[in-house]
Amino acid sequence: MTIGTLGAGAVAQAVARHAARAGHPVRMSNSRGPETLGDLVAAIGPGVTAATFEEAVAADLILLAVPFGAVPAIGQRLADWTGRVVVDMTNQFAQSDPYRGFADVSPLTGSEWVAEQLPGVTLLKAFNAMFASYMAADPRHGEGNQAVFVAGDDETAKAAFAGTVSGLGFAPVDLGALRAGGALMQLGGPLSGKHFLLQG
């Protein structure tokens, strides 16, 4: 499975490193262009390449790892996101650099709002609830594997995602539909910033 990243910060790097080690080709992109990513992808290792936006969104699985406020601009770069599976890794911070405040998009959850910005997309919510340092560490521990919560309305996409992250060493935990599960994971939700190991 090819994996594309929109954003090249700490969380995108963490998943890219695990994916590359598992043999998945990774296309990393950012807002400044692939020419700015040479040193970064070289440091992550073989299997990771610097990519354009167009190359990243052509991947089998797309990781959306940008500030919450940058999502509308990302969405406008494609007229139709139909057929693309995007993992929403964003958190609802009102401002970034530094991250602070809460972007209230009620009555929508954050991921429902993100889905509206990417017309036609198949959206999954995952990887946003844990800190980047936990994500970057080996997910396999003596006591169990690092849990990754996932929510989404497309069962086929969720099953494929679960198989992929299991292959990276994580333990996927299905929280159900995008609205209910996303509300648990989003910034301020009961699972935000919580880290669990799944035994067995």
PDB file of C-alpha atoms in Angstrom:
ATOM      1  CA  MET A   1       0.000   0.000   0.000  1.00  0.00           C
ATOM      2  CA  THR A   2       1.321   3.440  -0.910  1.00  0.00           C
ATOM      3  CA  ILE A   3       0.951   6.105   1.759  1.00  0.00           C
ATOM      4  CA  GLY A   4       0.941   9.840   1.100  1.00  0.00           C
ATOM      5  CA  THR A   5       1.290  12.553   3.711  1.00  0.00           C
ATOM      6  CA  LEU A   6      -0.125  16.048   3.546  1.00  0.00           C
ATOM      7  CA  GLY A   7       2.155  17.679   6.053  1.00  0.00           C
ATOM      8  CA  ALA A   8       5.609  16.589   7.167  1.00  0.00           C
ATOM      9  CA  GLY A   9       5.664  17.415  10.867  1.00  0.00           C
ATOM     10  CA  ALA A  10       6.359  15.130  13.805  1.00  0.00           C
ATOM     11  CA  VAL A  11       3.216  12.999  13.532  1.00  0.00           C
ATOM     12  CA  ALA A  12       3.583  12.476   9.777  1.00  0.00           C
ATOM     13  CA  GLN A  13       7.240  11.585  10.254  1.00  0.00           C
ATOM     14  CA  ALA A  14       6.415   9.067  12.974  1.00  0.00           C
ATOM     15  CA  VAL A  15       3.916   7.142  10.853  1.00  0.00           C
ATOM     16  CA  ALA A  16       6.105   7.447   7.756  1.00  0.00           C
ATOM     17  CA  ARG A  17       9.017   5.837   9.582  1.00  0.00           C
ATOM     18  CA  HIS A  18       6.905   2.892  10.781  1.00  0.00           C
ATOM     19  CA  ALA A  19       5.321   2.480   7.340  1.00  0.00           C
ATOM     20  CA  ALA A  20       8.644   2.510   5.512  1.00  0.00           C
ATOM     21  CA  ARG A  21      10.089  -0.090   7.865  1.00  0.00           C
ATOM     22  CA  ALA A  22       7.076  -2.274   7.106  1.00  0.00           C
ATOM     23  CA  GLY A  23       7.740  -1.977   3.373  1.00  0.00           C
ATOM     24  CA  HIS A  24       5.118   0.586   2.368  1.00  0.00           C
ATOM     25  CA  PRO A  25       6.274   3.256  -0.121  1.00  0.00           C
ATOM     26  CA  VAL A  26       5.689   6.670   1.489  1.00  0.00           C
ATOM     27  CA  ARG A  27       5.271   9.957  -0.377  1.00  0.00           C
ATOM     28  CA  MET A  28       5.752  12.927   1.935  1.00  0.00           C
ATOM     29  CA  SER A  29       4.541  16.377   0.951  1.00  0.00           C
ATOM     30  CA  ASN A  30       4.301  19.780   2.561  1.00  0.00           C
ATOM     31  CA  SER A  31       3.126  23.266   1.627  1.00  0.00           C
ATOM     32  CA  ARG A  32       6.598  24.401   0.532  1.00  0.00           C
ATOM     33  CA  GLY A  33       7.338  21.780  -2.101  1.00  0.00           C
ATOM     34  CA  PRO A  34       9.342  18.548  -2.355  1.00  0.00           C
ATOM     35  CA  GLU A  35      12.647  20.390  -2.802  1.00  0.00           C
ATOM     36  CA  THR A  36      12.461  21.356   0.893  1.00  0.00           C
ATOM     37  CA  LEU A  37      12.105  17.756   2.080  1.00  0.00           C
ATOM     38  CA  GLY A  38      15.281  16.116   0.823  1.00  0.00           C
ATOM     39  CA  ASP A  39      17.150  16.011   4.116  1.00  0.00           C
ATOM     40  CA  LEU A  40      14.056  14.934   6.030  1.00  0.00           C
ATOM     41  CA  VAL A  41      13.158  11.959   3.838  1.00  0.00           C
ATOM     42  CA  ALA A  42      16.803  10.877   3.731  1.00  0.00           C
ATOM     43  CA  ALA A  43      16.886  10.869   7.524  1.00  0.00           C
ATOM     44  CA  ILE A  44      13.701   8.802   7.773  1.00  0.00           C
ATOM     45  CA  GLY A  45      15.147   6.157   5.499  1.00  0.00           C
ATOM     46  CA  PRO A  46      14.651   4.064   2.373  1.00  0.00           C
ATOM     47  CA  GLY A  47      11.156   3.877   0.938  1.00  0.00           C
ATOM     48  CA  VAL A  48      10.278   7.496   1.742  1.00  0.00           C
ATOM     49  CA  THR A  49      10.320  10.071  -1.050  1.00  0.00           C
ATOM     50  CA  ALA A  50       9.657  13.802  -1.232  1.00  0.00           C
ATOM     51  CA  ALA A  51       6.481  14.345  -3.221  1.00  0.00           C
ATOM     52  CA  THR A  52       4.253  16.994  -4.697  1.00  0.00           C
ATOM     53  CA  PHE A  53       0.698  17.427  -3.443  1.00  0.00           C
ATOM     54  CA  GLU A  54      -0.570  15.651  -6.541  1.00  0.00           C
ATOM     55  CA  GLU A  55       1.701  12.659  -5.947  1.00  0.00           C
ATOM     56  CA  ALA A  56       0.741  12.424  -2.274  1.00  0.00           C
ATOM     57  CA  VAL A  57      -3.022  12.447  -2.919  1.00  0.00           C
ATOM     58  CA  ALA A  58      -2.628   9.707  -5.540  1.00  0.00           C
ATOM     59  CA  ALA A  59      -1.510   7.268  -2.809  1.00  0.00           C
ATOM     60  CA  ASP A  60      -3.708   4.430  -1.585  1.00  0.00           C
ATOM     61  CA  LEU A  61      -3.922   5.981   1.898  1.00  0.00           C
ATOM     62  CA  ILE A  62      -3.510   9.697   2.603  1.00  0.00           C
ATOM     63  CA  LEU A  63      -2.498  11.053   6.004  1.00  0.00           C
ATOM     64  CA  LEU A  64      -3.828  14.553   6.689  1.00  0.00           C
ATOM     65  CA  ALA A  65      -1.330  15.969   9.162  1.00  0.00           C
ATOM     66  CA  VAL A  66      -1.659  19.738   8.907  1.00  0.00           C
ATOM     67  CA  PRO A  67      -2.926  22.418  11.311  1.00  0.00           C
ATOM     68  CA  PHE A  68      -6.726  22.364  11.599  1.00  0.00           C
ATOM     69  CA  GLY A  69      -7.036  25.829  10.119  1.00  0.00           C
ATOM     70  CA  ALA A  70      -5.121  24.777   7.004  1.00  0.00           C
ATOM     71  CA  VAL A  71      -7.673  22.127   6.016  1.00  0.00           C
ATOM     72  CA  PRO A  72      -9.930  24.342   3.818  1.00  0.00           C
ATOM     73  CA  ALA A  73      -6.971  25.380   1.664  1.00  0.00           C
ATOM     74  CA  ILE A  74      -6.002  21.708   1.281  1.00  0.00           C
ATOM     75  CA  GLY A  75      -9.546  20.831   0.281  1.00  0.00           C
ATOM     76  CA  GLN A  76      -9.649  23.509  -2.396  1.00  0.00           C
ATOM     77  CA  ARG A  77      -6.683  21.985  -4.198  1.00  0.00           C
ATOM     78  CA  LEU A  78      -8.927  19.200  -5.508  1.00  0.00           C
ATOM     79  CA  ALA A  79     -12.440  19.716  -6.824  1.00  0.00           C
ATOM     80  CA  ASP A  80     -13.457  16.163  -5.989  1.00  0.00           C
ATOM     81  CA  TRP A  81     -11.941  13.849  -3.366  1.00  0.00           C
ATOM     82  CA  THR A  82     -14.127  10.882  -4.333  1.00  0.00           C
ATOM     83  CA  GLY A  83     -12.245   7.578  -4.228  1.00  0.00           C
ATOM     84  CA  ARG A  84      -9.568   8.883  -1.868  1.00  0.00           C
ATOM     85  CA  VAL A  85      -9.191   7.510   1.659  1.00  0.00           C
ATOM     86  CA  VAL A  86      -7.919  10.193   4.025  1.00  0.00           C
ATOM     87  CA  VAL A  87      -6.914   9.689   7.657  1.00  0.00           C
ATOM     88  CA  ASP A  88      -7.691  12.839   9.611  1.00  0.00           C
ATOM     89  CA  MET A  89      -4.853  13.306  12.099  1.00  0.00           C
ATOM     90  CA  THR A  90      -5.713  16.927  12.892  1.00  0.00           C
ATOM     91  CA  ASN A  91      -6.686  18.427  16.233  1.00  0.00           C
ATOM     92  CA  GLN A  92      -9.043  21.355  16.634  1.00  0.00           C
ATOM     93  CA  PHE A  93      -6.606  23.998  17.764  1.00  0.00           C
ATOM     94  CA  ALA A  94      -7.754  27.503  16.901  1.00  0.00           C
ATOM     95  CA  GLN A  95      -4.158  28.602  16.299  1.00  0.00           C
ATOM     96  CA  SER A  96      -0.888  26.876  15.525  1.00  0.00           C
ATOM     97  CA  ASP A  97       2.762  27.717  16.166  1.00  0.00           C
ATOM     98  CA  PRO A  98       2.240  27.500  19.062  1.00  0.00           C
ATOM     99  CA  TYR A  99      -0.894  25.396  19.237  1.00  0.00           C
ATOM    100  CA  ARG A 100      -3.551  26.949  21.450  1.00  0.00           C
ATOM    101  CA  GLY A 101      -7.279  27.518  21.750  1.00  0.00           C
ATOM    102  CA  PHE A 102     -10.166  25.426  20.475  1.00  0.00           C
ATOM    103  CA  ALA A 103     -11.791  25.774  17.058  1.00  0.00           C
ATOM    104  CA  ASP A 104     -15.474  25.181  17.751  1.00  0.00           C
ATOM    105  CA  VAL A 105     -17.267  23.920  14.632  1.00  0.00           C
ATOM    106  CA  SER A 106     -20.453  22.841  16.424  1.00  0.00           C
ATOM    107  CA  PRO A 107     -22.813  21.199  15.736  1.00  0.00           C
ATOM    108  CA  LEU A 108     -20.260  19.244  13.699  1.00  0.00           C
ATOM    109  CA  THR A 109     -17.420  17.251  15.181  1.00  0.00           C
ATOM    110  CA  GLY A 110     -13.971  18.203  13.966  1.00  0.00           C
ATOM    111  CA  SER A 111     -13.773  15.277  11.561  1.00  0.00           C
ATOM    112  CA  GLU A 112     -17.232  15.925  10.146  1.00  0.00           C
ATOM    113  CA  TRP A 113     -16.080  19.470   9.430  1.00  0.00           C
ATOM    114  CA  VAL A 114     -12.881  18.169   7.841  1.00  0.00           C
ATOM    115  CA  ALA A 115     -14.931  15.816   5.645  1.00  0.00           C
ATOM    116  CA  GLU A 116     -17.013  18.768   4.448  1.00  0.00           C
ATOM    117  CA  GLN A 117     -13.820  20.493   3.284  1.00  0.00           C
ATOM    118  CA  LEU A 118     -12.854  17.456   1.153  1.00  0.00           C
ATOM    119  CA  PRO A 119     -15.937  16.818  -1.020  1.00  0.00           C
ATOM    120  CA  GLY A 120     -16.566  13.143  -1.707  1.00  0.00           C
ATOM    121  CA  VAL A 121     -13.754  11.887   0.530  1.00  0.00           C
ATOM    122  CA  THR A 122     -13.783   8.640   2.495  1.00  0.00           C
ATOM    123  CA  LEU A 123     -12.612   9.951   5.863  1.00  0.00           C
ATOM    124  CA  LEU A 124     -11.221   8.070   8.820  1.00  0.00           C
ATOM    125  CA  LYS A 125     -10.252   9.668  12.131  1.00  0.00           C
ATOM    126  CA  ALA A 126      -7.108   8.214  13.717  1.00  0.00           C
ATOM    127  CA  PHE A 127      -3.678   8.944  15.175  1.00  0.00           C
ATOM    128  CA  ASN A 128      -4.690  12.328  16.596  1.00  0.00           C
ATOM    129  CA  ALA A 129      -5.304  11.215  20.186  1.00  0.00           C
ATOM    130  CA  MET A 130      -1.697  10.306  21.026  1.00  0.00           C
ATOM    131  CA  PHE A 131       1.358  12.503  21.395  1.00  0.00           C
ATOM    132  CA  ALA A 132       3.890  12.346  18.570  1.00  0.00           C
ATOM    133  CA  SER A 133       6.577  10.941  20.880  1.00  0.00           C
ATOM    134  CA  TYR A 134       4.376   7.950  21.713  1.00  0.00           C
ATOM    135  CA  MET A 135       3.551   7.509  18.042  1.00  0.00           C
ATOM    136  CA  ALA A 136       7.223   7.534  17.076  1.00  0.00           C
ATOM    137  CA  ALA A 137       8.246   4.914  19.634  1.00  0.00           C
ATOM    138  CA  ASP A 138       8.124   1.188  18.883  1.00  0.00           C
ATOM    139  CA  PRO A 139       4.406   0.351  19.301  1.00  0.00           C
ATOM    140  CA  ARG A 140       5.234  -3.174  20.432  1.00  0.00           C
ATOM    141  CA  HIS A 141       5.734  -3.387  24.196  1.00  0.00           C
ATOM    142  CA  GLY A 142       6.142  -6.297  26.553  1.00  0.00           C
ATOM    143  CA  GLU A 143       2.774  -5.501  28.108  1.00  0.00           C
ATOM    144  CA  GLY A 144       0.930  -5.097  24.795  1.00  0.00           C
ATOM    145  CA  ASN A 145       0.744  -3.014  21.633  1.00  0.00           C
ATOM    146  CA  GLN A 146       0.048   0.715  21.417  1.00  0.00           C
ATOM    147  CA  ALA A 147      -3.637   1.269  20.678  1.00  0.00           C
ATOM    148  CA  VAL A 148      -4.704   3.409  17.735  1.00  0.00           C
ATOM    149  CA  PHE A 149      -8.316   4.538  17.859  1.00  0.00           C
ATOM    150  CA  VAL A 150     -10.137   4.778  14.548  1.00  0.00           C
ATOM    151  CA  ALA A 151     -13.573   6.056  13.590  1.00  0.00           C
ATOM    152  CA  GLY A 152     -15.266   6.197  10.220  1.00  0.00           C
ATOM    153  CA  ASP A 153     -18.447   5.493   8.294  1.00  0.00           C
ATOM    154  CA  ASP A 154     -16.921   3.213   5.644  1.00  0.00           C
ATOM    155  CA  GLU A 155     -16.419  -0.275   7.074  1.00  0.00           C
ATOM    156  CA  THR A 156     -14.291  -1.456   4.155  1.00  0.00           C
ATOM    157  CA  ALA A 157     -11.896   1.469   4.528  1.00  0.00           C
ATOM    158  CA  LYS A 158     -11.690   0.933   8.280  1.00  0.00           C
ATOM    159  CA  ALA A 159     -10.910  -2.748   7.836  1.00  0.00           C
ATOM    160  CA  ALA A 160      -8.126  -1.982   5.355  1.00  0.00           C
ATOM    161  CA  PHE A 161      -6.710   0.684   7.676  1.00  0.00           C
ATOM    162  CA  ALA A 162      -6.824  -1.729  10.620  1.00  0.00           C
ATOM    163  CA  GLY A 163      -4.845  -4.287   8.635  1.00  0.00           C
ATOM    164  CA  THR A 164      -2.253  -1.704   7.674  1.00  0.00           C
ATOM    165  CA  VAL A 165      -1.674  -0.321  11.173  1.00  0.00           C
ATOM    166  CA  SER A 166      -1.605  -3.827  12.629  1.00  0.00           C
ATOM    167  CA  GLY A 167       1.263  -4.525  10.257  1.00  0.00           C
ATOM    168  CA  LEU A 168       3.078  -1.507  11.711  1.00  0.00           C
ATOM    169  CA  GLY A 169       2.779  -2.980  15.204  1.00  0.00           C
ATOM    170  CA  PHE A 170      -0.146  -0.906  16.458  1.00  0.00           C
ATOM    171  CA  ALA A 171      -3.398  -2.302  17.837  1.00  0.00           C
ATOM    172  CA  PRO A 172      -6.395  -0.732  16.062  1.00  0.00           C
ATOM    173  CA  VAL A 173      -9.483  -0.064  18.186  1.00  0.00           C
ATOM    174  CA  ASP A 174     -12.670   0.659  16.216  1.00  0.00           C
ATOM    175  CA  LEU A 175     -14.742   3.383  17.896  1.00  0.00           C
ATOM    176  CA  GLY A 176     -17.576   3.198  15.395  1.00  0.00           C
ATOM    177  CA  ALA A 177     -18.979   5.919  13.179  1.00  0.00           C
ATOM    178  CA  LEU A 178     -17.189   9.162  12.400  1.00  0.00           C
ATOM    179  CA  ARG A 179     -19.481  11.347  14.505  1.00  0.00           C
ATOM    180  CA  ALA A 180     -19.579   9.262  17.676  1.00  0.00           C
ATOM    181  CA  GLY A 181     -16.016   7.973  17.524  1.00  0.00           C
ATOM    182  CA  GLY A 182     -14.573  11.261  16.378  1.00  0.00           C
ATOM    183  CA  ALA A 183     -16.178  13.069  19.310  1.00  0.00           C
ATOM    184  CA  LEU A 184     -14.375  10.730  21.705  1.00  0.00           C
ATOM    185  CA  MET A 185     -10.984  11.375  20.100  1.00  0.00           C
ATOM    186  CA  GLN A 186     -11.083  15.039  19.175  1.00  0.00           C
ATOM    187  CA  LEU A 187      -9.407  17.757  21.213  1.00  0.00           C
ATOM    188  CA  GLY A 188     -11.122  17.934  24.589  1.00  0.00           C
ATOM    189  CA  GLY A 189     -12.778  14.532  24.142  1.00  0.00           C
ATOM    190  CA  PRO A 190     -12.418  11.777  26.741  1.00  0.00           C
ATOM    191  CA  LEU A 191      -9.777   9.904  24.713  1.00  0.00           C
ATOM    192  CA  SER A 192      -7.730  12.923  23.638  1.00  0.00           C
ATOM    193  CA  GLY A 193      -4.164  12.566  24.882  1.00  0.00           C
ATOM    194  CA  LYS A 194      -4.820   9.109  26.305  1.00  0.00           C
ATOM    195  CA  HIS A 195      -2.454   6.229  25.579  1.00  0.00           C
ATOM    196  CA  PHE A 196      -3.366   2.585  26.003  1.00  0.00           C
ATOM    197  CA  LEU A 197      -1.734  -0.770  25.382  1.00  0.00           C
ATOM    198  CA  LEU A 198      -3.909  -3.561  24.046  1.00  0.00           C
ATOM    199  CA  GLN A 199      -3.046  -6.948  25.498  1.00  0.00           C
ATOM    200  CA  GLY A 200      -3.348 -10.214  23.647  1.00  0.00           C
TER     201      GLY A 200
END
